[in-house]
JSON list of C-alpha atoms in Angstrom, two decimals:
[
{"chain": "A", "resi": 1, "resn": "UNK", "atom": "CA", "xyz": [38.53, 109.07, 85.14]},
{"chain": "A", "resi": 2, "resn": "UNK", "atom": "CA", "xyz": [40.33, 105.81, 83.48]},
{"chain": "A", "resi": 3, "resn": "UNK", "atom": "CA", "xyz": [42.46, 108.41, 82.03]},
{"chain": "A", "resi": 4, "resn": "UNK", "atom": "CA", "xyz": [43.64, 109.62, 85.60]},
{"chain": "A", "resi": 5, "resn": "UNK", "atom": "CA", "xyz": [44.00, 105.63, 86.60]},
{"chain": "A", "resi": 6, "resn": "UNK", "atom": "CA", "xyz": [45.76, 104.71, 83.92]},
{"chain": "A", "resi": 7, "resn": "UNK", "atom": "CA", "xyz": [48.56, 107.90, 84.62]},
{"chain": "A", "resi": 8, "resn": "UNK", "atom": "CA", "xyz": [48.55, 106.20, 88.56]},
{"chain": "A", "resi": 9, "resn": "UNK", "atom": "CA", "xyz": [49.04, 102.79, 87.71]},
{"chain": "A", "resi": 10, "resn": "UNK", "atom": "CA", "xyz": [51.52, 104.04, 84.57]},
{"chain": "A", "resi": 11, "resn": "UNK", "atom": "CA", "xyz": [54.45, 105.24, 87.05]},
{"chain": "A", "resi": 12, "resn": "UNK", "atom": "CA", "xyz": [54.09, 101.83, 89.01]},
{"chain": "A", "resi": 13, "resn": "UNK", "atom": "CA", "xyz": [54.63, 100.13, 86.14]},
{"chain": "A", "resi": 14, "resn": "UNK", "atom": "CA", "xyz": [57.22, 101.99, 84.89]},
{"chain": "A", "resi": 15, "resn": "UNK", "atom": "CA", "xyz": [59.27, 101.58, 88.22]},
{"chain": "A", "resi": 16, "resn": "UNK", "atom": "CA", "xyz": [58.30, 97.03, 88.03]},
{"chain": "A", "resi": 17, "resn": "UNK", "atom": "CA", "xyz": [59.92, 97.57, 84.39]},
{"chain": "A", "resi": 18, "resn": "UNK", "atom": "CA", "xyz": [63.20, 99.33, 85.77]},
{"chain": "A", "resi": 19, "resn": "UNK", "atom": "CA", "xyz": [63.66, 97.21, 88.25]},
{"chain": "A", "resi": 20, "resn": "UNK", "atom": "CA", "xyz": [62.76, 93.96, 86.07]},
{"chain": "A", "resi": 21, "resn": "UNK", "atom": "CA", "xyz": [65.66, 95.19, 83.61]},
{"chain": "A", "resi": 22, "resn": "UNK", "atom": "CA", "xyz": [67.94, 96.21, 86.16]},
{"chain": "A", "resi": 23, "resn": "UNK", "atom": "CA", "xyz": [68.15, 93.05, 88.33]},
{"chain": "A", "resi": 24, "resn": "UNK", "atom": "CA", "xyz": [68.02, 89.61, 86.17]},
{"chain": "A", "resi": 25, "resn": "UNK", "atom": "CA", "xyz": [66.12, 87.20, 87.88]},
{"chain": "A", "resi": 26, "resn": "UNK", "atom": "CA", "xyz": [67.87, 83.79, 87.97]},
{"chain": "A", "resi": 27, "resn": "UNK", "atom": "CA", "xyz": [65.97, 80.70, 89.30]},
{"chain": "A", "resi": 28, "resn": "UNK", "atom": "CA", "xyz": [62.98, 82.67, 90.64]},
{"chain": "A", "resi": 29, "resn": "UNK", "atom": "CA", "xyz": [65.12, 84.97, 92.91]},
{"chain": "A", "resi": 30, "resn": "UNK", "atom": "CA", "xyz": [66.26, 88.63, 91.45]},
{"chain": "A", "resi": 31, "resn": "UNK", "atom": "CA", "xyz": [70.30, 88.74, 91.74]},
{"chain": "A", "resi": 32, "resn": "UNK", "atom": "CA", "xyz": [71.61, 92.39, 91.45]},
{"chain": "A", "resi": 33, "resn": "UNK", "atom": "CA", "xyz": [75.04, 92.52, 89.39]},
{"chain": "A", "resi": 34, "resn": "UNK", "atom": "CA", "xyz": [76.97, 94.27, 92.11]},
{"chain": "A", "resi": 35, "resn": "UNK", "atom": "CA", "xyz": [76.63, 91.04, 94.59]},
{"chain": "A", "resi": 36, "resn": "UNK", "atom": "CA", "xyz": [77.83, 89.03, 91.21]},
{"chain": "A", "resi": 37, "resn": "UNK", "atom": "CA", "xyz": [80.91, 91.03, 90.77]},
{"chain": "A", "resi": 38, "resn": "UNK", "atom": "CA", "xyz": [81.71, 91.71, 94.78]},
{"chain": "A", "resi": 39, "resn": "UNK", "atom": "CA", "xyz": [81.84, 87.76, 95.03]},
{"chain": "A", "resi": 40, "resn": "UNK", "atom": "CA", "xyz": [84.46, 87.75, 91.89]},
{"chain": "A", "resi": 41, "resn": "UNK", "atom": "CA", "xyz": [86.78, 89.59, 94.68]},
{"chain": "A", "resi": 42, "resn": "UNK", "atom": "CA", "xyz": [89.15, 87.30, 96.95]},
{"chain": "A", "resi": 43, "resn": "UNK", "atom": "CA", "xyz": [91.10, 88.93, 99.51]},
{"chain": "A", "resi": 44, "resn": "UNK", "atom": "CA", "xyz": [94.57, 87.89, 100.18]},
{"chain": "A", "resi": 45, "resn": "UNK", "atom": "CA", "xyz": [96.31, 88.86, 103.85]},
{"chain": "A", "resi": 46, "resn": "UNK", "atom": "CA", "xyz": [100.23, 88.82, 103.55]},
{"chain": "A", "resi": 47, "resn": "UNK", "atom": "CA", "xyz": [99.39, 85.97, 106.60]},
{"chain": "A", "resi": 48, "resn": "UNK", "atom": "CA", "xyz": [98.28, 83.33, 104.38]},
{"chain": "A", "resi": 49, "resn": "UNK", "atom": "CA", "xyz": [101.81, 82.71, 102.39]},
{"chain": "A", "resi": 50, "resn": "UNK", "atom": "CA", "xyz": [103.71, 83.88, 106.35]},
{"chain": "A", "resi": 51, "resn": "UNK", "atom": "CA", "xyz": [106.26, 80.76, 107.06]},
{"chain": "A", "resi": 52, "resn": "UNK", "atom": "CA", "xyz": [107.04, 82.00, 110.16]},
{"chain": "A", "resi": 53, "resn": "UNK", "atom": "CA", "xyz": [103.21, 81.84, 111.03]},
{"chain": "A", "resi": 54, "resn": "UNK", "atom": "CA", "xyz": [101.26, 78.71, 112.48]},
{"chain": "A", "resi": 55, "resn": "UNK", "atom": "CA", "xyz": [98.17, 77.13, 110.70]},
{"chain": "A", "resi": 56, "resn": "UNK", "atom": "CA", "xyz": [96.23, 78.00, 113.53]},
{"chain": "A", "resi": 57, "resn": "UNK", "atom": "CA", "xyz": [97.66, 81.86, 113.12]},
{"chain": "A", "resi": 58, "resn": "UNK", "atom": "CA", "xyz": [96.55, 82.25, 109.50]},
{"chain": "A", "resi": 59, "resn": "UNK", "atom": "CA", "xyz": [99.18, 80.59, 107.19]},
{"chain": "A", "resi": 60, "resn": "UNK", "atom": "CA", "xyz": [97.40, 78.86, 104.23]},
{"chain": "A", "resi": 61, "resn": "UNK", "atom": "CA", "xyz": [100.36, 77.12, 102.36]},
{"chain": "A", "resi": 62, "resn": "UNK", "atom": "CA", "xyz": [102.96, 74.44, 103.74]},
{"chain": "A", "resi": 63, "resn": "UNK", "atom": "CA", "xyz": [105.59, 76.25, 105.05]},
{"chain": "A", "resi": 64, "resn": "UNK", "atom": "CA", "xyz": [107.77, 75.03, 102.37]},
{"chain": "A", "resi": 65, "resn": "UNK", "atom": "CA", "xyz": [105.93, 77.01, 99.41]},
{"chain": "A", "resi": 66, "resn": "UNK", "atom": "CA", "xyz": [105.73, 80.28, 101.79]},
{"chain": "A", "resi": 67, "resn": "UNK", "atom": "CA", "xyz": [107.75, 83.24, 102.35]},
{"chain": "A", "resi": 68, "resn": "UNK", "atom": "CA", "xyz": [109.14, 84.39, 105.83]},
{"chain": "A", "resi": 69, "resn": "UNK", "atom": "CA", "xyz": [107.15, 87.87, 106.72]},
{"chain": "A", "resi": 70, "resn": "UNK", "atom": "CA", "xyz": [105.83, 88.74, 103.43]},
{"chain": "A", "resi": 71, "resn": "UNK", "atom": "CA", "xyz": [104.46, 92.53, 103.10]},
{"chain": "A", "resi": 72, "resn": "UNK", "atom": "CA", "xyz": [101.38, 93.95, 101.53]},
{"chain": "A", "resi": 73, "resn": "UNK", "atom": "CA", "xyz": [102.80, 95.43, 99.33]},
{"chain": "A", "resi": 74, "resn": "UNK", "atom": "CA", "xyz": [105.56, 92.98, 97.83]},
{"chain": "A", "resi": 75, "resn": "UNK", "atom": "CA", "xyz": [102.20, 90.91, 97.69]},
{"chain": "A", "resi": 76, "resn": "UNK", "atom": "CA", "xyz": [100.58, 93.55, 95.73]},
{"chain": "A", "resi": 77, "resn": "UNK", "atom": "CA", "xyz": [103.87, 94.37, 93.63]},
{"chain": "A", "resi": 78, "resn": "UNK", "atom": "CA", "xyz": [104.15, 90.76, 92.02]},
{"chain": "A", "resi": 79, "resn": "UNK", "atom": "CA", "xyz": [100.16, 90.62, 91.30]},
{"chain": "A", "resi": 80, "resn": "UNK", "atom": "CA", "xyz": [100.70, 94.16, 89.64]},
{"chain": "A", "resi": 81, "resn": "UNK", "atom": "CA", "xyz": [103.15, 93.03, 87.57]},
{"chain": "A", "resi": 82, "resn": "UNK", "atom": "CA", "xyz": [101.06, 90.21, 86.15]},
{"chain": "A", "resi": 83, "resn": "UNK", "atom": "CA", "xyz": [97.78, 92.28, 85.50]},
{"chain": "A", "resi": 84, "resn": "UNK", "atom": "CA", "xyz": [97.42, 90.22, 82.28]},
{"chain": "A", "resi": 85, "resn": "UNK", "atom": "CA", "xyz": [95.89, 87.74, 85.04]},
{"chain": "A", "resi": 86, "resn": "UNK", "atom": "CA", "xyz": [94.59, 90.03, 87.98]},
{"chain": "A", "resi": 87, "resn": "UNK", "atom": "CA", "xyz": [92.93, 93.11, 88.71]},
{"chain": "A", "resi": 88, "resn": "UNK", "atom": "CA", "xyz": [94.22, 93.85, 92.31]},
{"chain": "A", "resi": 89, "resn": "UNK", "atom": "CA", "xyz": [93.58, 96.48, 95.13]},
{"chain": "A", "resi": 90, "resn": "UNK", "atom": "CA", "xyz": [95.39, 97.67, 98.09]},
{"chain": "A", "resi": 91, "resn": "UNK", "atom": "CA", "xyz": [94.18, 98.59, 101.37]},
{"chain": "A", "resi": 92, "resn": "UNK", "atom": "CA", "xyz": [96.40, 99.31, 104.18]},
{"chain": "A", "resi": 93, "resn": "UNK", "atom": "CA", "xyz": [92.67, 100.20, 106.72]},
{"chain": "A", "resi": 94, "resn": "UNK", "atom": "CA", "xyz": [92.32, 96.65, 107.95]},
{"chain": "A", "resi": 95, "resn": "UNK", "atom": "CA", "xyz": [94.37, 94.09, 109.74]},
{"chain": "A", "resi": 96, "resn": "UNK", "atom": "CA", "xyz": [93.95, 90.32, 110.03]},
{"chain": "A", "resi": 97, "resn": "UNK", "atom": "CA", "xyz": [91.86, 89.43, 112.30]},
{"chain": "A", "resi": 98, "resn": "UNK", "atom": "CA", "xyz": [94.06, 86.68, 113.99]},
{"chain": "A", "resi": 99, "resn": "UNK", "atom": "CA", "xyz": [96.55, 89.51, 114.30]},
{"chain": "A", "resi": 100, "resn": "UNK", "atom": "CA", "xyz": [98.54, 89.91, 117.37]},
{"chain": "A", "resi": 101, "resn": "UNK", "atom": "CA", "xyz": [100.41, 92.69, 116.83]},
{"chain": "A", "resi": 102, "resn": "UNK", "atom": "CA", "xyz": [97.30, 95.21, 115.74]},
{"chain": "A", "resi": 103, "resn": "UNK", "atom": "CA", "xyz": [99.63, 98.15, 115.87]},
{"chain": "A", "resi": 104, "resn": "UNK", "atom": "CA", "xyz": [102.64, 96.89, 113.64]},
{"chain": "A", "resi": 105, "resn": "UNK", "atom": "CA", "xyz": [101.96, 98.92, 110.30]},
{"chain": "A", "resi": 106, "resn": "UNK", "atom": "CA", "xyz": [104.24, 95.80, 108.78]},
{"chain": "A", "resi": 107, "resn": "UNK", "atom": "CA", "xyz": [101.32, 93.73, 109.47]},
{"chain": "A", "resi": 108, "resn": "UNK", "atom": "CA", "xyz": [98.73, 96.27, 108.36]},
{"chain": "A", "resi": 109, "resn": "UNK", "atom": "CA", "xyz": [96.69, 95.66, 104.60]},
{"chain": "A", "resi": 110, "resn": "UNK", "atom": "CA", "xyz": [95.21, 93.06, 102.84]},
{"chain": "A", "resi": 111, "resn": "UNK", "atom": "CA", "xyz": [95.16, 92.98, 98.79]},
{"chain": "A", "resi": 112, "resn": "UNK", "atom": "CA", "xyz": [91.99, 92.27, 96.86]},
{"chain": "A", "resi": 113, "resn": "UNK", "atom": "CA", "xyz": [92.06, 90.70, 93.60]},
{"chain": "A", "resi": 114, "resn": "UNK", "atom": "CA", "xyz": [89.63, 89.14, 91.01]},
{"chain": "A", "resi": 115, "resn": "UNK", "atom": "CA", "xyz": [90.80, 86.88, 88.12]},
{"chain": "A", "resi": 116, "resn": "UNK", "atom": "CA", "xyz": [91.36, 87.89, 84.53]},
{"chain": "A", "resi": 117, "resn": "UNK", "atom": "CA", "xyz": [92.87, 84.51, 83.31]},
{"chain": "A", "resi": 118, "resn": "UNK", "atom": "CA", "xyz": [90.06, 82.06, 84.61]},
{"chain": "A", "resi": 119, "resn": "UNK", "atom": "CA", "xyz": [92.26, 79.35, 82.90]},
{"chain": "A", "resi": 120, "resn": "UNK", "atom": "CA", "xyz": [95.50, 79.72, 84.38]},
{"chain": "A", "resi": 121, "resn": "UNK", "atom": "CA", "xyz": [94.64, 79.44, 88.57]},
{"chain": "A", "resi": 122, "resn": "UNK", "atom": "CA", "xyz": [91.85, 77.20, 89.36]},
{"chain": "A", "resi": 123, "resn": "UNK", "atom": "CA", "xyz": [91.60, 78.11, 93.20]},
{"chain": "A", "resi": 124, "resn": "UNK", "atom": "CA", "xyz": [92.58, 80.80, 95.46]},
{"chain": "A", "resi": 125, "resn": "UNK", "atom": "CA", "xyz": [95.27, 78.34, 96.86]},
{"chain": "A", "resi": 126, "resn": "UNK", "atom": "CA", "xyz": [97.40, 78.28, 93.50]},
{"chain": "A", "resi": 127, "resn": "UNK", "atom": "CA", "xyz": [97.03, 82.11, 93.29]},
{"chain": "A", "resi": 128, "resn": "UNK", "atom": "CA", "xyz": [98.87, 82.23, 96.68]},
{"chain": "A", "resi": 129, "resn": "UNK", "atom": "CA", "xyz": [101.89, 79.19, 95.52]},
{"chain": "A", "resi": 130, "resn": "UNK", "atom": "CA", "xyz": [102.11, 81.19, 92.63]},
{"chain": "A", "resi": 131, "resn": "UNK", "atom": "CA", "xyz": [102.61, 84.66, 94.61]},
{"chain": "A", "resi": 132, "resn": "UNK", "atom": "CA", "xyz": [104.95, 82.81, 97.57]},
{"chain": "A", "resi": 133, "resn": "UNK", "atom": "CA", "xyz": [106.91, 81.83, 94.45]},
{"chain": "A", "resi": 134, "resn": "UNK", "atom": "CA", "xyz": [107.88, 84.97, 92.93]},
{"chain": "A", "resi": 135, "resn": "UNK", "atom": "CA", "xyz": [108.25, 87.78, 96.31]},
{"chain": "A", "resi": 136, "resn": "UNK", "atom": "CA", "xyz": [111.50, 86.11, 96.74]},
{"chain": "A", "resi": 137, "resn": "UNK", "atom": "CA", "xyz": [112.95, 87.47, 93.29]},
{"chain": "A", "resi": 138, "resn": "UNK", "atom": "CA", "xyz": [111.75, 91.25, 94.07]},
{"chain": "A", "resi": 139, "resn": "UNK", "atom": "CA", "xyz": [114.24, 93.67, 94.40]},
{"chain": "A", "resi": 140, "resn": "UNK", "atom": "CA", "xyz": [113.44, 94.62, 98.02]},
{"chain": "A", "resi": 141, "resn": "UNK", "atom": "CA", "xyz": [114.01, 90.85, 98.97]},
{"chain": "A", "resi": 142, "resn": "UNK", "atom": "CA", "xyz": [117.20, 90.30, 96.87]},
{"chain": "A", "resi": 143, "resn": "UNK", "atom": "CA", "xyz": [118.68, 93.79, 98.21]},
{"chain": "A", "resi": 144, "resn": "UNK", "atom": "CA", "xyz": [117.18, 95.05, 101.64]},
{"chain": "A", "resi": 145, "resn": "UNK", "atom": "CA", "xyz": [117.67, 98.48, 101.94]},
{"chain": "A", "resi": 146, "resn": "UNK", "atom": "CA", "xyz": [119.45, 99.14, 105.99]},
{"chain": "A", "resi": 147, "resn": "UNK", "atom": "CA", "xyz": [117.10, 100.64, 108.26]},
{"chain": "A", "resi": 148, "resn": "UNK", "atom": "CA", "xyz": [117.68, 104.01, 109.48]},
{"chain": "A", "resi": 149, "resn": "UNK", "atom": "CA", "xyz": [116.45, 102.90, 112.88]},
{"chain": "A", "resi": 150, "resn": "UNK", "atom": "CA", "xyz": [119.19, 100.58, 113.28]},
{"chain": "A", "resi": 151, "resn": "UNK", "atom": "CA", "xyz": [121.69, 102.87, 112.44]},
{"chain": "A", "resi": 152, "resn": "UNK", "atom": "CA", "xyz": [120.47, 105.59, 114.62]},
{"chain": "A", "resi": 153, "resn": "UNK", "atom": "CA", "xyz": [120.24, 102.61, 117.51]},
{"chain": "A", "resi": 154, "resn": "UNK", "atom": "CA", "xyz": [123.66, 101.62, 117.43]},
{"chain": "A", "resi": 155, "resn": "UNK", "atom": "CA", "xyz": [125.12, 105.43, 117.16]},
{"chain": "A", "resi": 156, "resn": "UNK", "atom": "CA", "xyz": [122.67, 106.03, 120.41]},
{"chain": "A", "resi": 157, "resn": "UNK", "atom": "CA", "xyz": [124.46, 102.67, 122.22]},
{"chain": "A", "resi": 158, "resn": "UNK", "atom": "CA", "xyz": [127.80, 103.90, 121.18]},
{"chain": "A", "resi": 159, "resn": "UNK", "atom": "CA", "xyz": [126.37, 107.39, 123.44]},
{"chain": "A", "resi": 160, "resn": "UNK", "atom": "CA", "xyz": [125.48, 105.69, 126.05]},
{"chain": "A", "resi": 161, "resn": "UNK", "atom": "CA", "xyz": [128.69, 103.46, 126.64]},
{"chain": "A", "resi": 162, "resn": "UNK", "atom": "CA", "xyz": [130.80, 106.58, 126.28]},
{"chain": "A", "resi": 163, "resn": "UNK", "atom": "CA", "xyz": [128.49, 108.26, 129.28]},
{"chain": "A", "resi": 164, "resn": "UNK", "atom": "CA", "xyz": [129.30, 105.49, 131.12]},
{"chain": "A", "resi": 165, "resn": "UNK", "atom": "CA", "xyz": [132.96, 105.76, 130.53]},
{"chain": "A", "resi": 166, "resn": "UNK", "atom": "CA", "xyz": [132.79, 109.26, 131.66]},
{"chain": "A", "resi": 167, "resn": "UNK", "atom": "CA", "xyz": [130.86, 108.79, 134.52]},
{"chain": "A", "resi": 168, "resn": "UNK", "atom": "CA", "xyz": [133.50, 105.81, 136.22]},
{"chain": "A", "resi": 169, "resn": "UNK", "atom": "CA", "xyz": [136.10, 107.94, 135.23]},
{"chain": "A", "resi": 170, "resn": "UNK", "atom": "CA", "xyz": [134.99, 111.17, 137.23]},
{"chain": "A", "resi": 171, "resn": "UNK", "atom": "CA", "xyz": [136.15, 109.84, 140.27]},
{"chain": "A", "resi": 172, "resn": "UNK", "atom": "CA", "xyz": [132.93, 110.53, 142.51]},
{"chain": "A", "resi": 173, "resn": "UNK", "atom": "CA", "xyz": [132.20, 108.51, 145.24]},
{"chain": "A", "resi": 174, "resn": "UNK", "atom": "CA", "xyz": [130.07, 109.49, 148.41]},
{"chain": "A", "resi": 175, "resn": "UNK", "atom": "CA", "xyz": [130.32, 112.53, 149.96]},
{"chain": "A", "resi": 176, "resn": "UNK", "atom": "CA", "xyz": [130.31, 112.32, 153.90]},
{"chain": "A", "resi": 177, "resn": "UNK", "atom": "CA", "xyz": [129.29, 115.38, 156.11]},
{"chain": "A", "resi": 178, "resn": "UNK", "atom": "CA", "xyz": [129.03, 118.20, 153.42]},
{"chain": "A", "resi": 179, "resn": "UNK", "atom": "CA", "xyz": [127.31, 121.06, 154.68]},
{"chain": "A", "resi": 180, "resn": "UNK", "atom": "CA", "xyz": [126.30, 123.78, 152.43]}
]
């Protein structure tokens, strides 16, 4: 019979030891590592470094060290390019919450990042100076590419005033007692 106990009370034990080795306890409390490396990860909403944004609307920075309508991505491009001091993500799912156009997809994706170089930014605020500083010298920004919306808008205008050329010019007018 203290055979048989001693197989019970062995898998209990055995579990206490995994989960003593899996979870470090730190000042009496266990900490798991995910929480530890999911609180490494600062999130960054092309809002914070937006000039043309109010303080109370999200902007982070003085609107001197911004950018005027910074994108996701072209926040994401210049951390990308620098991955000797971030590991970034992109998601385009979520929206900022003081948002209030939800349904621009401009507006649409925040960028998660976690320091590499500990040394180099001490706060989240000179990671964002030092990303308003350099979106300005990407490609995109230097040389916009034209939108095909507004060259399809002014080839629809030039329609439209050319229908109403035609129309004036028909000669109409009302038509008094037509019978058919």
């Amino acid at each position: 019979m203290s055979h048989k106990q001693k197989i019970r009370a062995n898998p209990q034990e055995m579990i206490v030891n995994q989960i003593q080795q899996q979870q470090p306890i730190v000042g009496g409390r266990t900490v798991s590592y995910e929480s530890d490396l999911s609180k490494q990860w600062k999130t960054i909403y092309p809002q914070y470094i937006n000039s043309n944004l109010t303080i109370e609307r999200g902007r982070r920075l003085a609107k001197t060290k911004c950018v005027s309508d910074p994108l996701s991505e072209e926040i994401y491009n210049v951390m990308a390019a620098h991955s000797q001091y971030f590991e970034v993500q992109l998601n385009f799912n979520k929206f900022y919450c003081r948002e209030i156009d939800k349904e621009n997809f401009k507006t649409r994706g925040y960028i998660k990042y976690r320091l590499l170089d500990n040394e180099r930014f001490k706060n989240k605020k000179e990671v964002l100076i030092f990303v308003a500083s350099l979106i300005p010298n990407l490609k995109s920004r230097q040389n916009p590419k034209p939108n095909v919306q507004e060259n399809s808008t002014s080839a629809t205008n030039t329609n439209k005033t050319i229908n109403a050329n035609q129309q004036t010019n028909s000669g109409g007018g009302k038509k008094k007692n037509r019978r058919k």
